[in-house]
DNA sequence: TCATGTGAAGCAGTTCACAGCG
DNA sequence: CGCTGTGAACTGCTTCACATGA
């Protein structure tokens, strides 16, 4: 079994997908499923499912397949979803407050416990289930609320500062929506989500239609 | 030069990053840059920069480097950012309206031109620069507004329907925030952005801290 | 001389194909 | 027999190292 650090984000993200599929099956009352059935139903690759799973153990029964409910439980545990994670949102503008409301009640495993902003007018306001606090309280707030995941939704120029404050407070996982490369810090994991990059990828493929009468 | 379809999303997304870096340099008045300087400054790989660029042409001068302004322009053109792209938001809830406001004015190259929702109470309301229309108007609205990118921010169960309506109207690029695998349609490009998968990736690595008194 | 552009090497992630086991 | 688990083959992406050309 490989170290946690060694398994690729790609594999990991597929586990999330598998878990979602298994839950659907379970809700339908399906008890057993083969890698091939899973693959066919959800447009996945059966050999990849098997490979991905065996990084973490032997969950199946040869000649039979996987127990839907059991595998779902194991994946949930593997993904660290047995306890509820606590999010702190840094930057309660459009995107930040939308994410706060979006996650709140939308997911059992993730709960928004705090939000901060640098804008005076937003401080003290209630967004979702928390009251917005000041930007410079980030580090203390992390301790107070026991947040373990930081979500950065401030403009680019404030992102690094927000990041360092979060890490200062003890956060070790950060979801970054700012279009800035955050510095590597030992033991801290950053996941970037960059809307502009996504849109520009779309734009590139659209561009093809224009200048294309040739070839 | 490879076909548009053939170049990998990874390369493509890096082009967006390069463009962003070049703009920063240009704003600072830097006129020439070598792949190594770029790499060092923005934590990239110099050989990868060169490889990525040469998929599309020879933009540099041997022994000298790249003209910042010129390369930025070429990349911008390559990425299809010479014209403004028109977004239609399907599902004007928290996330949808936040994205609408977020993109509006935030980016020269992407403009939100329409939004729809199935919720009666939202229809007719003004969000950002458009008035919310009904869900069943999707296909017609695409024609009316000349939208070329669809953004799906509805709950999972309505996503496929939204998707098919967008494609019906003529949209060929879709950014999908719903946790659902949209069916492949010839000539249509879908980019999935799944918050839960991102969070579960974070959760997995956090899980390590618990059962681990290591190192 | 210096940095690009590029084949070749190296590495990672996916698919194949079948041995092994219920 | 059927399906998992898995080495081996393959594919694709990244890095290396140097010939090429301003």
Coordinates of C-alpha atoms (C1' of nucleotides) in Angstrom, one line a residue:
Chain A
X1 CA 0.0 0.0 0.0
X2 CA 1.5 3.3 -1.1
X3 CA 1.9 6.4 1.2
X4 CA -0.9 8.9 1.2
X5 CA 1.4 11.4 -0.5
X6 CA 2.2 9.0 -3.3
X7 CA -1.2 8.4 -4.7
X8 CA -2.0 10.6 -7.6
X9 CA -4.8 13.3 -7.5
X10 CA -6.2 11.7 -10.6
X11 CA -6.7 8.4 -8.9
X12 CA -8.1 10.2 -5.8
X13 CA -10.6 12.2 -7.8
X14 CA -11.8 9.0 -9.4
X15 CA -12.4 7.5 -6.0
X16 CA -14.8 10.4 -5.3
X17 CA -16.6 9.6 -8.6
X18 CA -16.8 5.9 -7.7
X19 CA -18.2 6.8 -4.3
X20 CA -20.9 8.9 -5.8
X21 CA -21.8 6.1 -8.3
X22 CA -21.9 3.5 -5.5
X23 CA -24.3 5.7 -3.5
X24 CA -26.6 6.0 -6.4
X25 CA -26.6 2.2 -6.8
X26 CA -27.1 1.7 -3.1
X27 CA -30.1 4.1 -3.2
X28 CA -31.5 2.0 -5.9
X29 CA -31.1 -1.1 -3.8
X30 CA -28.3 -2.7 -5.8
X31 CA -26.2 -4.9 -3.5
X32 CA -23.5 -6.2 -5.7
X33 CA -21.7 -4.8 -8.7
X34 CA -18.8 -5.8 -10.9
X35 CA -16.2 -3.4 -12.2
X36 CA -17.5 -3.9 -15.6
X37 CA -21.1 -3.1 -14.7
X38 CA -19.9 0.1 -12.9
X39 CA -17.9 1.1 -15.9
X40 CA -20.7 0.6 -18.3
X41 CA -23.3 2.4 -16.3
X42 CA -21.2 5.4 -15.6
X43 CA -18.8 5.6 -18.5
X44 CA -15.7 4.6 -16.7
X45 CA -12.9 2.1 -17.3
X46 CA -13.3 -1.3 -15.6
X47 CA -9.6 -2.0 -15.4
X48 CA -9.0 1.4 -14.0
X49 CA -11.6 1.0 -11.3
X50 CA -9.8 -2.3 -10.3
X51 CA -6.4 -0.7 -10.3
X52 CA -7.5 2.3 -8.4
X53 CA -9.1 0.2 -5.7
X54 CA -6.2 -2.1 -5.2
X55 CA -4.0 0.7 -4.2
X56 CA -5.9 0.6 -1.0
X57 CA -6.7 -3.0 -0.5
X58 CA -8.7 -5.9 -1.8
X59 CA -12.3 -4.9 -1.6
X60 CA -13.8 -7.4 -4.1
X61 CA -14.6 -11.1 -4.3
X62 CA -13.3 -12.9 -7.3
X63 CA -15.9 -14.3 -9.6
X64 CA -18.6 -12.1 -7.9
X65 CA -17.7 -8.4 -7.7
X66 CA -18.0 -5.7 -5.1
X67 CA -20.5 -5.3 -2.3
X68 CA -21.9 -1.9 -3.1
X69 CA -22.7 -0.8 0.5
X70 CA -19.4 -2.1 1.9
X71 CA -17.3 -0.5 -0.8
X72 CA -19.1 2.8 -0.4
X73 CA -18.3 2.7 3.3
X74 CA -14.7 1.9 2.8
X75 CA -14.3 4.6 0.2
X76 CA -16.0 7.1 2.4
X77 CA -13.6 6.3 5.2
X78 CA -10.6 6.4 2.9
X79 CA -11.5 9.8 1.6
X80 CA -11.6 11.1 5.2
X81 CA -15.3 11.7 5.1
X82 CA -16.1 9.9 8.4
X83 CA -15.7 13.2 10.2
X84 CA -17.2 16.5 9.1
X85 CA -14.6 19.0 7.8
X86 CA -14.8 22.6 8.8
X87 CA -14.4 25.3 6.2
X88 CA -13.3 28.9 6.6
X89 CA -14.1 31.2 3.8
X90 CA -11.7 34.1 3.2
X91 CA -13.3 36.8 1.1
X92 CA -17.1 36.9 1.4
X93 CA -17.8 38.6 -1.9
X94 CA -20.0 37.1 -4.6
X95 CA -18.1 33.9 -5.0
X96 CA -17.3 33.4 -1.3
X97 CA -20.8 34.0 0.0
X98 CA -22.2 31.8 -2.8
X99 CA -19.9 29.0 -1.9
X100 CA -20.8 29.4 1.8
X101 CA -24.5 29.1 1.0
X102 CA -23.8 26.3 -1.6
X103 CA -21.9 24.1 0.8
X104 CA -24.1 24.8 3.8
X105 CA -26.7 22.1 4.1
X106 CA -25.7 20.8 0.7
X107 CA -23.2 18.4 2.0
X108 CA -23.0 16.4 5.2
X109 CA -19.3 16.2 5.2
X110 CA -18.4 19.8 4.8
X111 CA -19.6 22.6 7.0
X112 CA -18.8 26.3 6.7
X113 CA -17.8 27.5 10.2
X114 CA -16.3 30.9 9.5
X115 CA -15.9 33.7 7.0
X116 CA -13.7 36.8 6.9
X117 CA -13.5 39.9 4.7
X118 CA -11.4 43.0 4.5
X119 CA -14.4 45.2 3.6
X120 CA -15.7 47.0 6.7
X121 CA -19.3 46.9 5.4
X122 CA -19.3 43.2 5.3
X123 CA -17.9 42.6 8.7
X124 CA -20.6 41.7 11.3
X125 CA -23.1 40.6 8.6
X126 CA -24.5 37.2 8.7
X127 CA -23.8 34.9 5.7
X128 CA -25.2 31.4 5.9
X129 CA -24.5 30.2 9.4
X130 CA -21.7 32.5 10.4
X131 CA -21.0 36.1 11.1
X132 CA -18.3 37.8 8.9
X133 CA -15.2 38.7 10.9
X134 CA -12.2 40.9 10.0
X135 CA -9.4 39.8 7.7
X136 CA -6.8 40.2 10.4
X137 CA -8.6 37.7 12.7
X138 CA -7.9 34.8 10.3
X139 CA -5.3 33.0 12.4
X140 CA -7.2 33.4 15.7
X141 CA -10.4 32.4 14.1
X142 CA -8.9 29.2 12.8
X143 CA -8.1 28.2 16.3
X144 CA -11.5 29.3 17.7
X145 CA -13.6 27.5 15.1
X146 CA -11.2 24.5 14.6
X147 CA -11.4 25.0 10.8
X148 CA -9.3 22.6 8.9
X149 CA -9.9 23.7 5.3
X150 CA -9.4 27.3 4.1
X151 CA -11.2 28.6 1.0
X152 CA -9.6 31.6 -0.6
X153 CA -12.0 33.8 -2.6
X154 CA -10.3 37.2 -2.4
X155 CA -8.9 39.0 -5.4
X156 CA -5.4 38.0 -6.5
X157 CA -3.5 40.7 -4.7
X158 CA -4.7 39.6 -1.2
X159 CA -4.5 35.9 -1.8
X160 CA -0.9 35.2 -0.6
X161 CA -1.6 37.2 2.6
X162 CA -4.8 35.3 3.2
X163 CA -3.0 32.0 2.6
X164 CA -0.2 32.8 5.0
X165 CA -2.6 33.8 7.7
X166 CA -4.5 30.5 7.3
X167 CA -1.4 28.5 7.5
X168 CA -0.3 30.6 10.5
X169 CA -3.5 29.6 12.2
X170 CA -2.9 25.9 11.5
X171 CA -4.8 25.2 8.3
X172 CA -3.1 22.6 6.2
X173 CA -5.5 22.4 3.2
X174 CA -6.5 25.3 1.1
X175 CA -8.8 25.6 -1.9
X176 CA -7.7 28.6 -3.8
X177 CA -10.0 30.5 -6.3
X178 CA -7.6 33.4 -6.7
X179 CA -5.6 33.4 -10.0
X180 CA -2.3 33.4 -8.2
X181 CA 0.2 30.7 -7.6
X182 CA 0.5 30.3 -3.8
X183 CA 4.0 29.5 -2.5
X184 CA 4.8 25.9 -1.5
X185 CA 4.7 25.4 2.2
X186 CA 5.9 22.1 3.7
X187 CA 2.9 20.1 4.9
X188 CA 0.3 22.3 3.3
X189 CA -1.8 21.2 0.4
X190 CA -3.2 23.7 -2.1
X191 CA -5.8 23.0 -4.7
X192 CA -6.3 25.7 -7.3
X193 CA -9.6 26.3 -9.1
X194 CA -9.2 28.9 -11.7
X195 CA -12.3 30.0 -13.6
X196 CA -10.4 32.0 -16.1
X197 CA -8.2 29.1 -17.1
X198 CA -11.3 26.9 -17.6
X199 CA -13.0 29.6 -19.7
X200 CA -9.9 30.1 -21.8
X201 CA -9.7 26.4 -22.5
X202 CA -13.3 26.7 -23.8
X203 CA -12.4 29.7 -25.8
X204 CA -9.5 27.9 -27.5
X205 CA -11.7 25.2 -28.8
X206 CA -14.3 27.7 -30.0
X207 CA -11.7 29.6 -31.8
X208 CA -11.3 26.7 -34.2
X209 CA -14.7 27.2 -35.8
X210 CA -13.7 30.7 -37.0
X211 CA -10.5 30.4 -38.9
X212 CA -11.4 27.0 -40.3
X213 CA -12.4 26.6 -43.8
X214 CA -9.0 25.2 -44.8
X215 CA -7.0 22.0 -44.5
Chain B
X1 CA 1.6 22.0 -36.1
X2 CA -0.9 19.7 -34.5
X3 CA -4.7 19.8 -34.9
X4 CA -6.6 21.9 -32.3
X5 CA -8.2 18.7 -31.0
X6 CA -4.8 17.1 -30.5
X7 CA -3.3 19.4 -28.1
X8 CA -3.7 18.4 -24.5
X9 CA -5.7 20.4 -22.0
X10 CA -2.6 20.4 -19.8
X11 CA -0.6 22.2 -22.3
X12 CA -3.5 24.5 -23.0
X13 CA -4.0 25.4 -19.4
X14 CA -0.3 26.3 -19.1
X15 CA -0.7 28.7 -22.1
X16 CA -3.3 30.5 -20.0
X17 CA -0.7 30.7 -17.2
X18 CA 2.0 31.9 -19.5
X19 CA -0.3 34.6 -20.8
X20 CA -1.1 35.8 -17.4
X21 CA 2.6 35.9 -16.5
X22 CA 3.5 37.7 -19.6
X23 CA 0.9 40.4 -19.0
X24 CA 2.4 41.0 -15.5
X25 CA 5.8 41.4 -17.1
X26 CA 4.5 43.7 -19.7
X27 CA 2.8 45.8 -17.1
X28 CA 6.2 46.1 -15.4
X29 CA 7.7 47.3 -18.6
X30 CA 9.8 44.1 -19.3
X31 CA 10.4 43.8 -23.0
X32 CA 12.3 40.5 -23.4
X33 CA 12.3 37.3 -21.4
X34 CA 14.0 33.9 -21.7
X35 CA 12.2 30.7 -20.9
X36 CA 14.5 30.3 -17.9
X37 CA 13.7 33.7 -16.5
X38 CA 10.0 33.1 -16.9
X39 CA 10.3 29.7 -15.2
X40 CA 12.3 31.0 -12.3
X41 CA 10.0 33.9 -11.7
X42 CA 6.8 32.0 -11.8
X43 CA 7.9 28.5 -10.7
X44 CA 7.4 26.9 -14.0
X45 CA 9.7 24.6 -16.1
X46 CA 11.7 26.3 -18.8
X47 CA 11.9 23.3 -21.1
X48 CA 8.2 22.8 -20.8
X49 CA 7.5 26.4 -21.7
X50 CA 9.6 26.0 -24.9
X51 CA 7.9 22.7 -25.8
X52 CA 4.5 24.1 -25.2
X53 CA 5.1 27.1 -27.4
X54 CA 6.7 25.2 -30.2
X55 CA 3.4 23.3 -30.7
X56 CA 2.1 26.5 -32.2
X57 CA 5.1 28.0 -33.9
X58 CA 8.5 29.5 -33.3
X59 CA 8.0 32.6 -31.2
X60 CA 11.5 33.1 -29.8
X61 CA 14.8 34.3 -31.1
X62 CA 17.8 32.0 -30.4
X63 CA 20.3 33.5 -28.1
X64 CA 17.9 36.2 -27.1
X65 CA 14.5 34.9 -25.8
X66 CA 11.0 36.0 -26.3
X67 CA 9.5 39.4 -27.0
X68 CA 7.1 39.8 -24.0
X69 CA 4.5 41.9 -25.7
X70 CA 4.6 40.0 -29.0
X71 CA 4.3 36.6 -27.3
X72 CA 1.4 37.8 -25.1
X73 CA -0.4 38.9 -28.2
X74 CA 0.2 35.6 -30.0
X75 CA -1.0 33.6 -27.0
X76 CA -4.1 35.7 -26.7
X77 CA -4.9 35.1 -30.3
X78 CA -4.2 31.4 -30.0
X79 CA -6.5 31.1 -27.0
X80 CA -9.3 32.6 -28.9
X81 CA -9.4 35.7 -26.8
X82 CA -9.4 38.2 -29.6
X83 CA -13.1 38.2 -29.6
X84 CA -15.3 38.5 -26.5
X85 CA -17.1 35.2 -25.6
X86 CA -20.7 35.3 -24.6
X87 CA -21.8 33.2 -21.6
X88 CA -25.2 32.0 -20.7
X89 CA -25.8 30.9 -17.2
X90 CA -28.3 28.1 -16.6
X91 CA -29.4 28.1 -13.0
X92 CA -29.2 31.5 -11.3
X93 CA -29.0 30.3 -7.7
X94 CA -26.2 31.1 -5.3
X95 CA -23.5 29.8 -7.5
X96 CA -24.9 30.9 -10.8
X97 CA -25.6 34.5 -9.8
X98 CA -22.2 34.7 -8.1
X99 CA -20.5 33.6 -11.2
X100 CA -22.5 36.1 -13.3
X101 CA -21.4 38.9 -11.1
X102 CA -17.9 37.6 -10.8
X103 CA -17.3 37.4 -14.5
X104 CA -19.2 40.6 -15.3
X105 CA -16.7 43.4 -15.5
X106 CA -14.0 41.1 -14.1
X107 CA -12.8 40.0 -17.5
X108 CA -12.7 41.7 -20.8
X109 CA -12.9 38.4 -22.8
X110 CA -15.9 36.9 -21.2
X111 CA -19.3 38.6 -20.9
X112 CA -22.4 37.1 -19.4
X113 CA -25.3 37.8 -21.8
X114 CA -28.1 35.6 -20.4
X115 CA -29.3 33.6 -17.5
X116 CA -32.2 31.2 -17.0
X117 CA -33.8 29.5 -14.1
X118 CA -36.7 27.1 -13.4
X119 CA -37.8 28.9 -10.3
X120 CA -40.7 31.2 -11.1
X121 CA -39.6 33.7 -8.4
X122 CA -36.3 34.3 -10.1
X123 CA -37.7 34.8 -13.6
X124 CA -37.8 38.4 -14.6
X125 CA -35.3 39.5 -12.0
X126 CA -32.2 41.4 -12.9
X127 CA -28.9 39.7 -12.1
X128 CA -25.8 41.5 -13.2
X129 CA -26.5 42.8 -16.7
X130 CA -29.3 40.5 -17.8
X131 CA -32.9 39.6 -16.9
X132 CA -33.5 36.0 -15.8
X133 CA -35.6 34.1 -18.3
X134 CA -37.4 30.7 -18.1
X135 CA -35.7 27.4 -18.3
X136 CA -37.6 26.3 -21.4
X137 CA -36.3 29.3 -23.3
X138 CA -32.7 28.1 -23.3
X139 CA -32.5 27.1 -26.9
X140 CA -34.2 30.2 -28.3
X141 CA -32.2 32.4 -26.0
X142 CA -28.9 31.0 -27.2
X143 CA -29.9 32.2 -30.7
X144 CA -31.2 35.5 -29.6
X145 CA -28.1 36.4 -27.5
X146 CA -25.5 34.6 -29.7
X147 CA -24.1 32.9 -26.5
X148 CA -21.3 30.6 -27.3
X149 CA -20.5 29.2 -23.9
X150 CA -23.0 27.6 -21.5
X151 CA -22.5 27.5 -17.8
X152 CA -24.5 24.9 -15.9
X153 CA -25.1 25.7 -12.3
X154 CA -28.3 23.8 -11.7
X155 CA -28.7 20.8 -9.3
X156 CA -27.6 17.5 -10.7
X157 CA -31.0 16.2 -11.7
X158 CA -31.6 19.1 -14.1
X159 CA -28.1 19.2 -15.6
X160 CA -28.5 16.8 -18.5
X161 CA -31.7 18.6 -19.6
X162 CA -30.0 21.9 -19.4
X163 CA -27.1 20.6 -21.3
X164 CA -29.2 19.2 -24.1
X165 CA -31.2 22.4 -24.4
X166 CA -27.9 24.4 -24.7
X167 CA -26.6 22.1 -27.4
X168 CA -29.9 22.3 -29.1
X169 CA -29.6 26.0 -29.3
X170 CA -26.2 25.7 -30.8
X171 CA -23.8 26.0 -27.9
X172 CA -20.6 23.9 -28.4
X173 CA -18.8 24.6 -25.1
X174 CA -20.1 24.0 -21.7
X175 CA -18.7 24.6 -18.3
X176 CA -20.5 22.2 -15.9
X177 CA -20.7 22.7 -12.2
X178 CA -23.3 20.0 -11.6
X179 CA -21.9 16.7 -10.1
X180 CA -23.1 14.7 -13.1
X181 CA -21.3 13.2 -16.0
X182 CA -22.8 14.8 -19.1
X183 CA -23.2 12.6 -22.2
X184 CA -20.6 12.9 -25.0
X185 CA -22.0 14.8 -27.9
X186 CA -20.0 15.0 -31.1
X187 CA -18.5 18.5 -31.5
X188 CA -19.4 19.6 -28.0
X189 CA -16.8 20.3 -25.4
X190 CA -17.6 20.0 -21.7
X191 CA -15.4 21.0 -18.8
X192 CA -16.4 19.8 -15.4
X193 CA -15.8 21.7 -12.3
X194 CA -16.8 19.7 -9.3
X195 CA -16.4 21.4 -5.9
X196 CA -17.2 18.2 -3.9
X197 CA -14.4 16.3 -5.7
X198 CA -12.0 19.1 -4.8
X199 CA -13.1 19.1 -1.2
X200 CA -12.8 15.4 -1.0
X201 CA -9.3 15.5 -2.3
X202 CA -8.5 17.9 0.5
X203 CA -10.3 15.7 3.0
X204 CA -8.2 12.7 2.0
X205 CA -4.9 14.4 2.8
X206 CA -6.3 15.8 6.0
X207 CA -7.3 12.3 7.0
X208 CA -3.5 11.4 7.1
X209 CA -2.9 13.7 10.2
X210 CA -5.3 11.6 12.3
X211 CA -4.0 8.1 12.0
X212 CA -0.4 9.2 11.7
X213 CA 2.2 10.1 14.3
X214 CA 4.9 9.6 11.7
X215 CA 8.1 10.9 10.2
Chain C
dT1 C1' 28.2 33.2 -27.2
dC2 C1' 23.5 32.4 -25.6
dA3 C1' 18.9 30.7 -25.5
dT4 C1' 15.8 28.5 -28.6
dG5 C1' 13.9 24.4 -30.7
dT6 C1' 13.9 19.4 -30.7
dG7 C1' 15.0 14.4 -30.8
dA8 C1' 15.8 11.1 -27.3
dA9 C1' 15.3 9.4 -22.6
dG10 C1' 12.7 9.0 -18.6
dC11 C1' 8.5 8.9 -16.0
dA12 C1' 3.6 8.5 -15.0
dG13 C1' -0.8 7.0 -16.0
dT14 C1' -3.8 3.8 -18.6
dT15 C1' -5.0 -0.3 -20.9
dC16 C1' -4.3 -5.1 -21.8
dA17 C1' -4.5 -9.8 -20.9
dC18 C1' -4.4 -13.5 -18.0
dA19 C1' -3.2 -16.0 -13.7
dG20 C1' -5.4 -16.9 -9.5
dC21 C1' -9.2 -17.5 -6.6
dG22 C1' -14.0 -17.8 -4.9
Chain D
dC1 C1' -17.0 -20.5 -14.7
dG2 C1' -16.6 -15.4 -13.7
dC3 C1' -14.5 -11.5 -12.0
dT4 C1' -10.8 -9.8 -9.3
dG5 C1' -6.1 -8.5 -8.8
dT6 C1' -1.8 -7.6 -11.3
dG7 C1' 2.5 -7.8 -14.1
dA8 C1' 3.5 -6.3 -18.7
dA9 C1' 2.7 -3.4 -22.7
dC10 C1' 1.5 0.8 -24.2
dT11 C1' 0.5 5.6 -24.5
dG12 C1' 1.3 10.2 -23.4
dC13 C1' 3.5 13.8 -20.8
dT14 C1' 7.8 15.8 -18.9
dT15 C1' 12.6 16.4 -18.6
dC16 C1' 17.1 16.2 -20.5
dA17 C1' 20.8 17.5 -23.4
dC18 C1' 22.5 19.3 -27.4
dA19 C1' 22.6 20.8 -32.3
dT20 C1' 21.1 24.9 -34.5
dG21 C1' 21.0 29.5 -35.6
dA22 C1' 20.5 34.6 -34.4

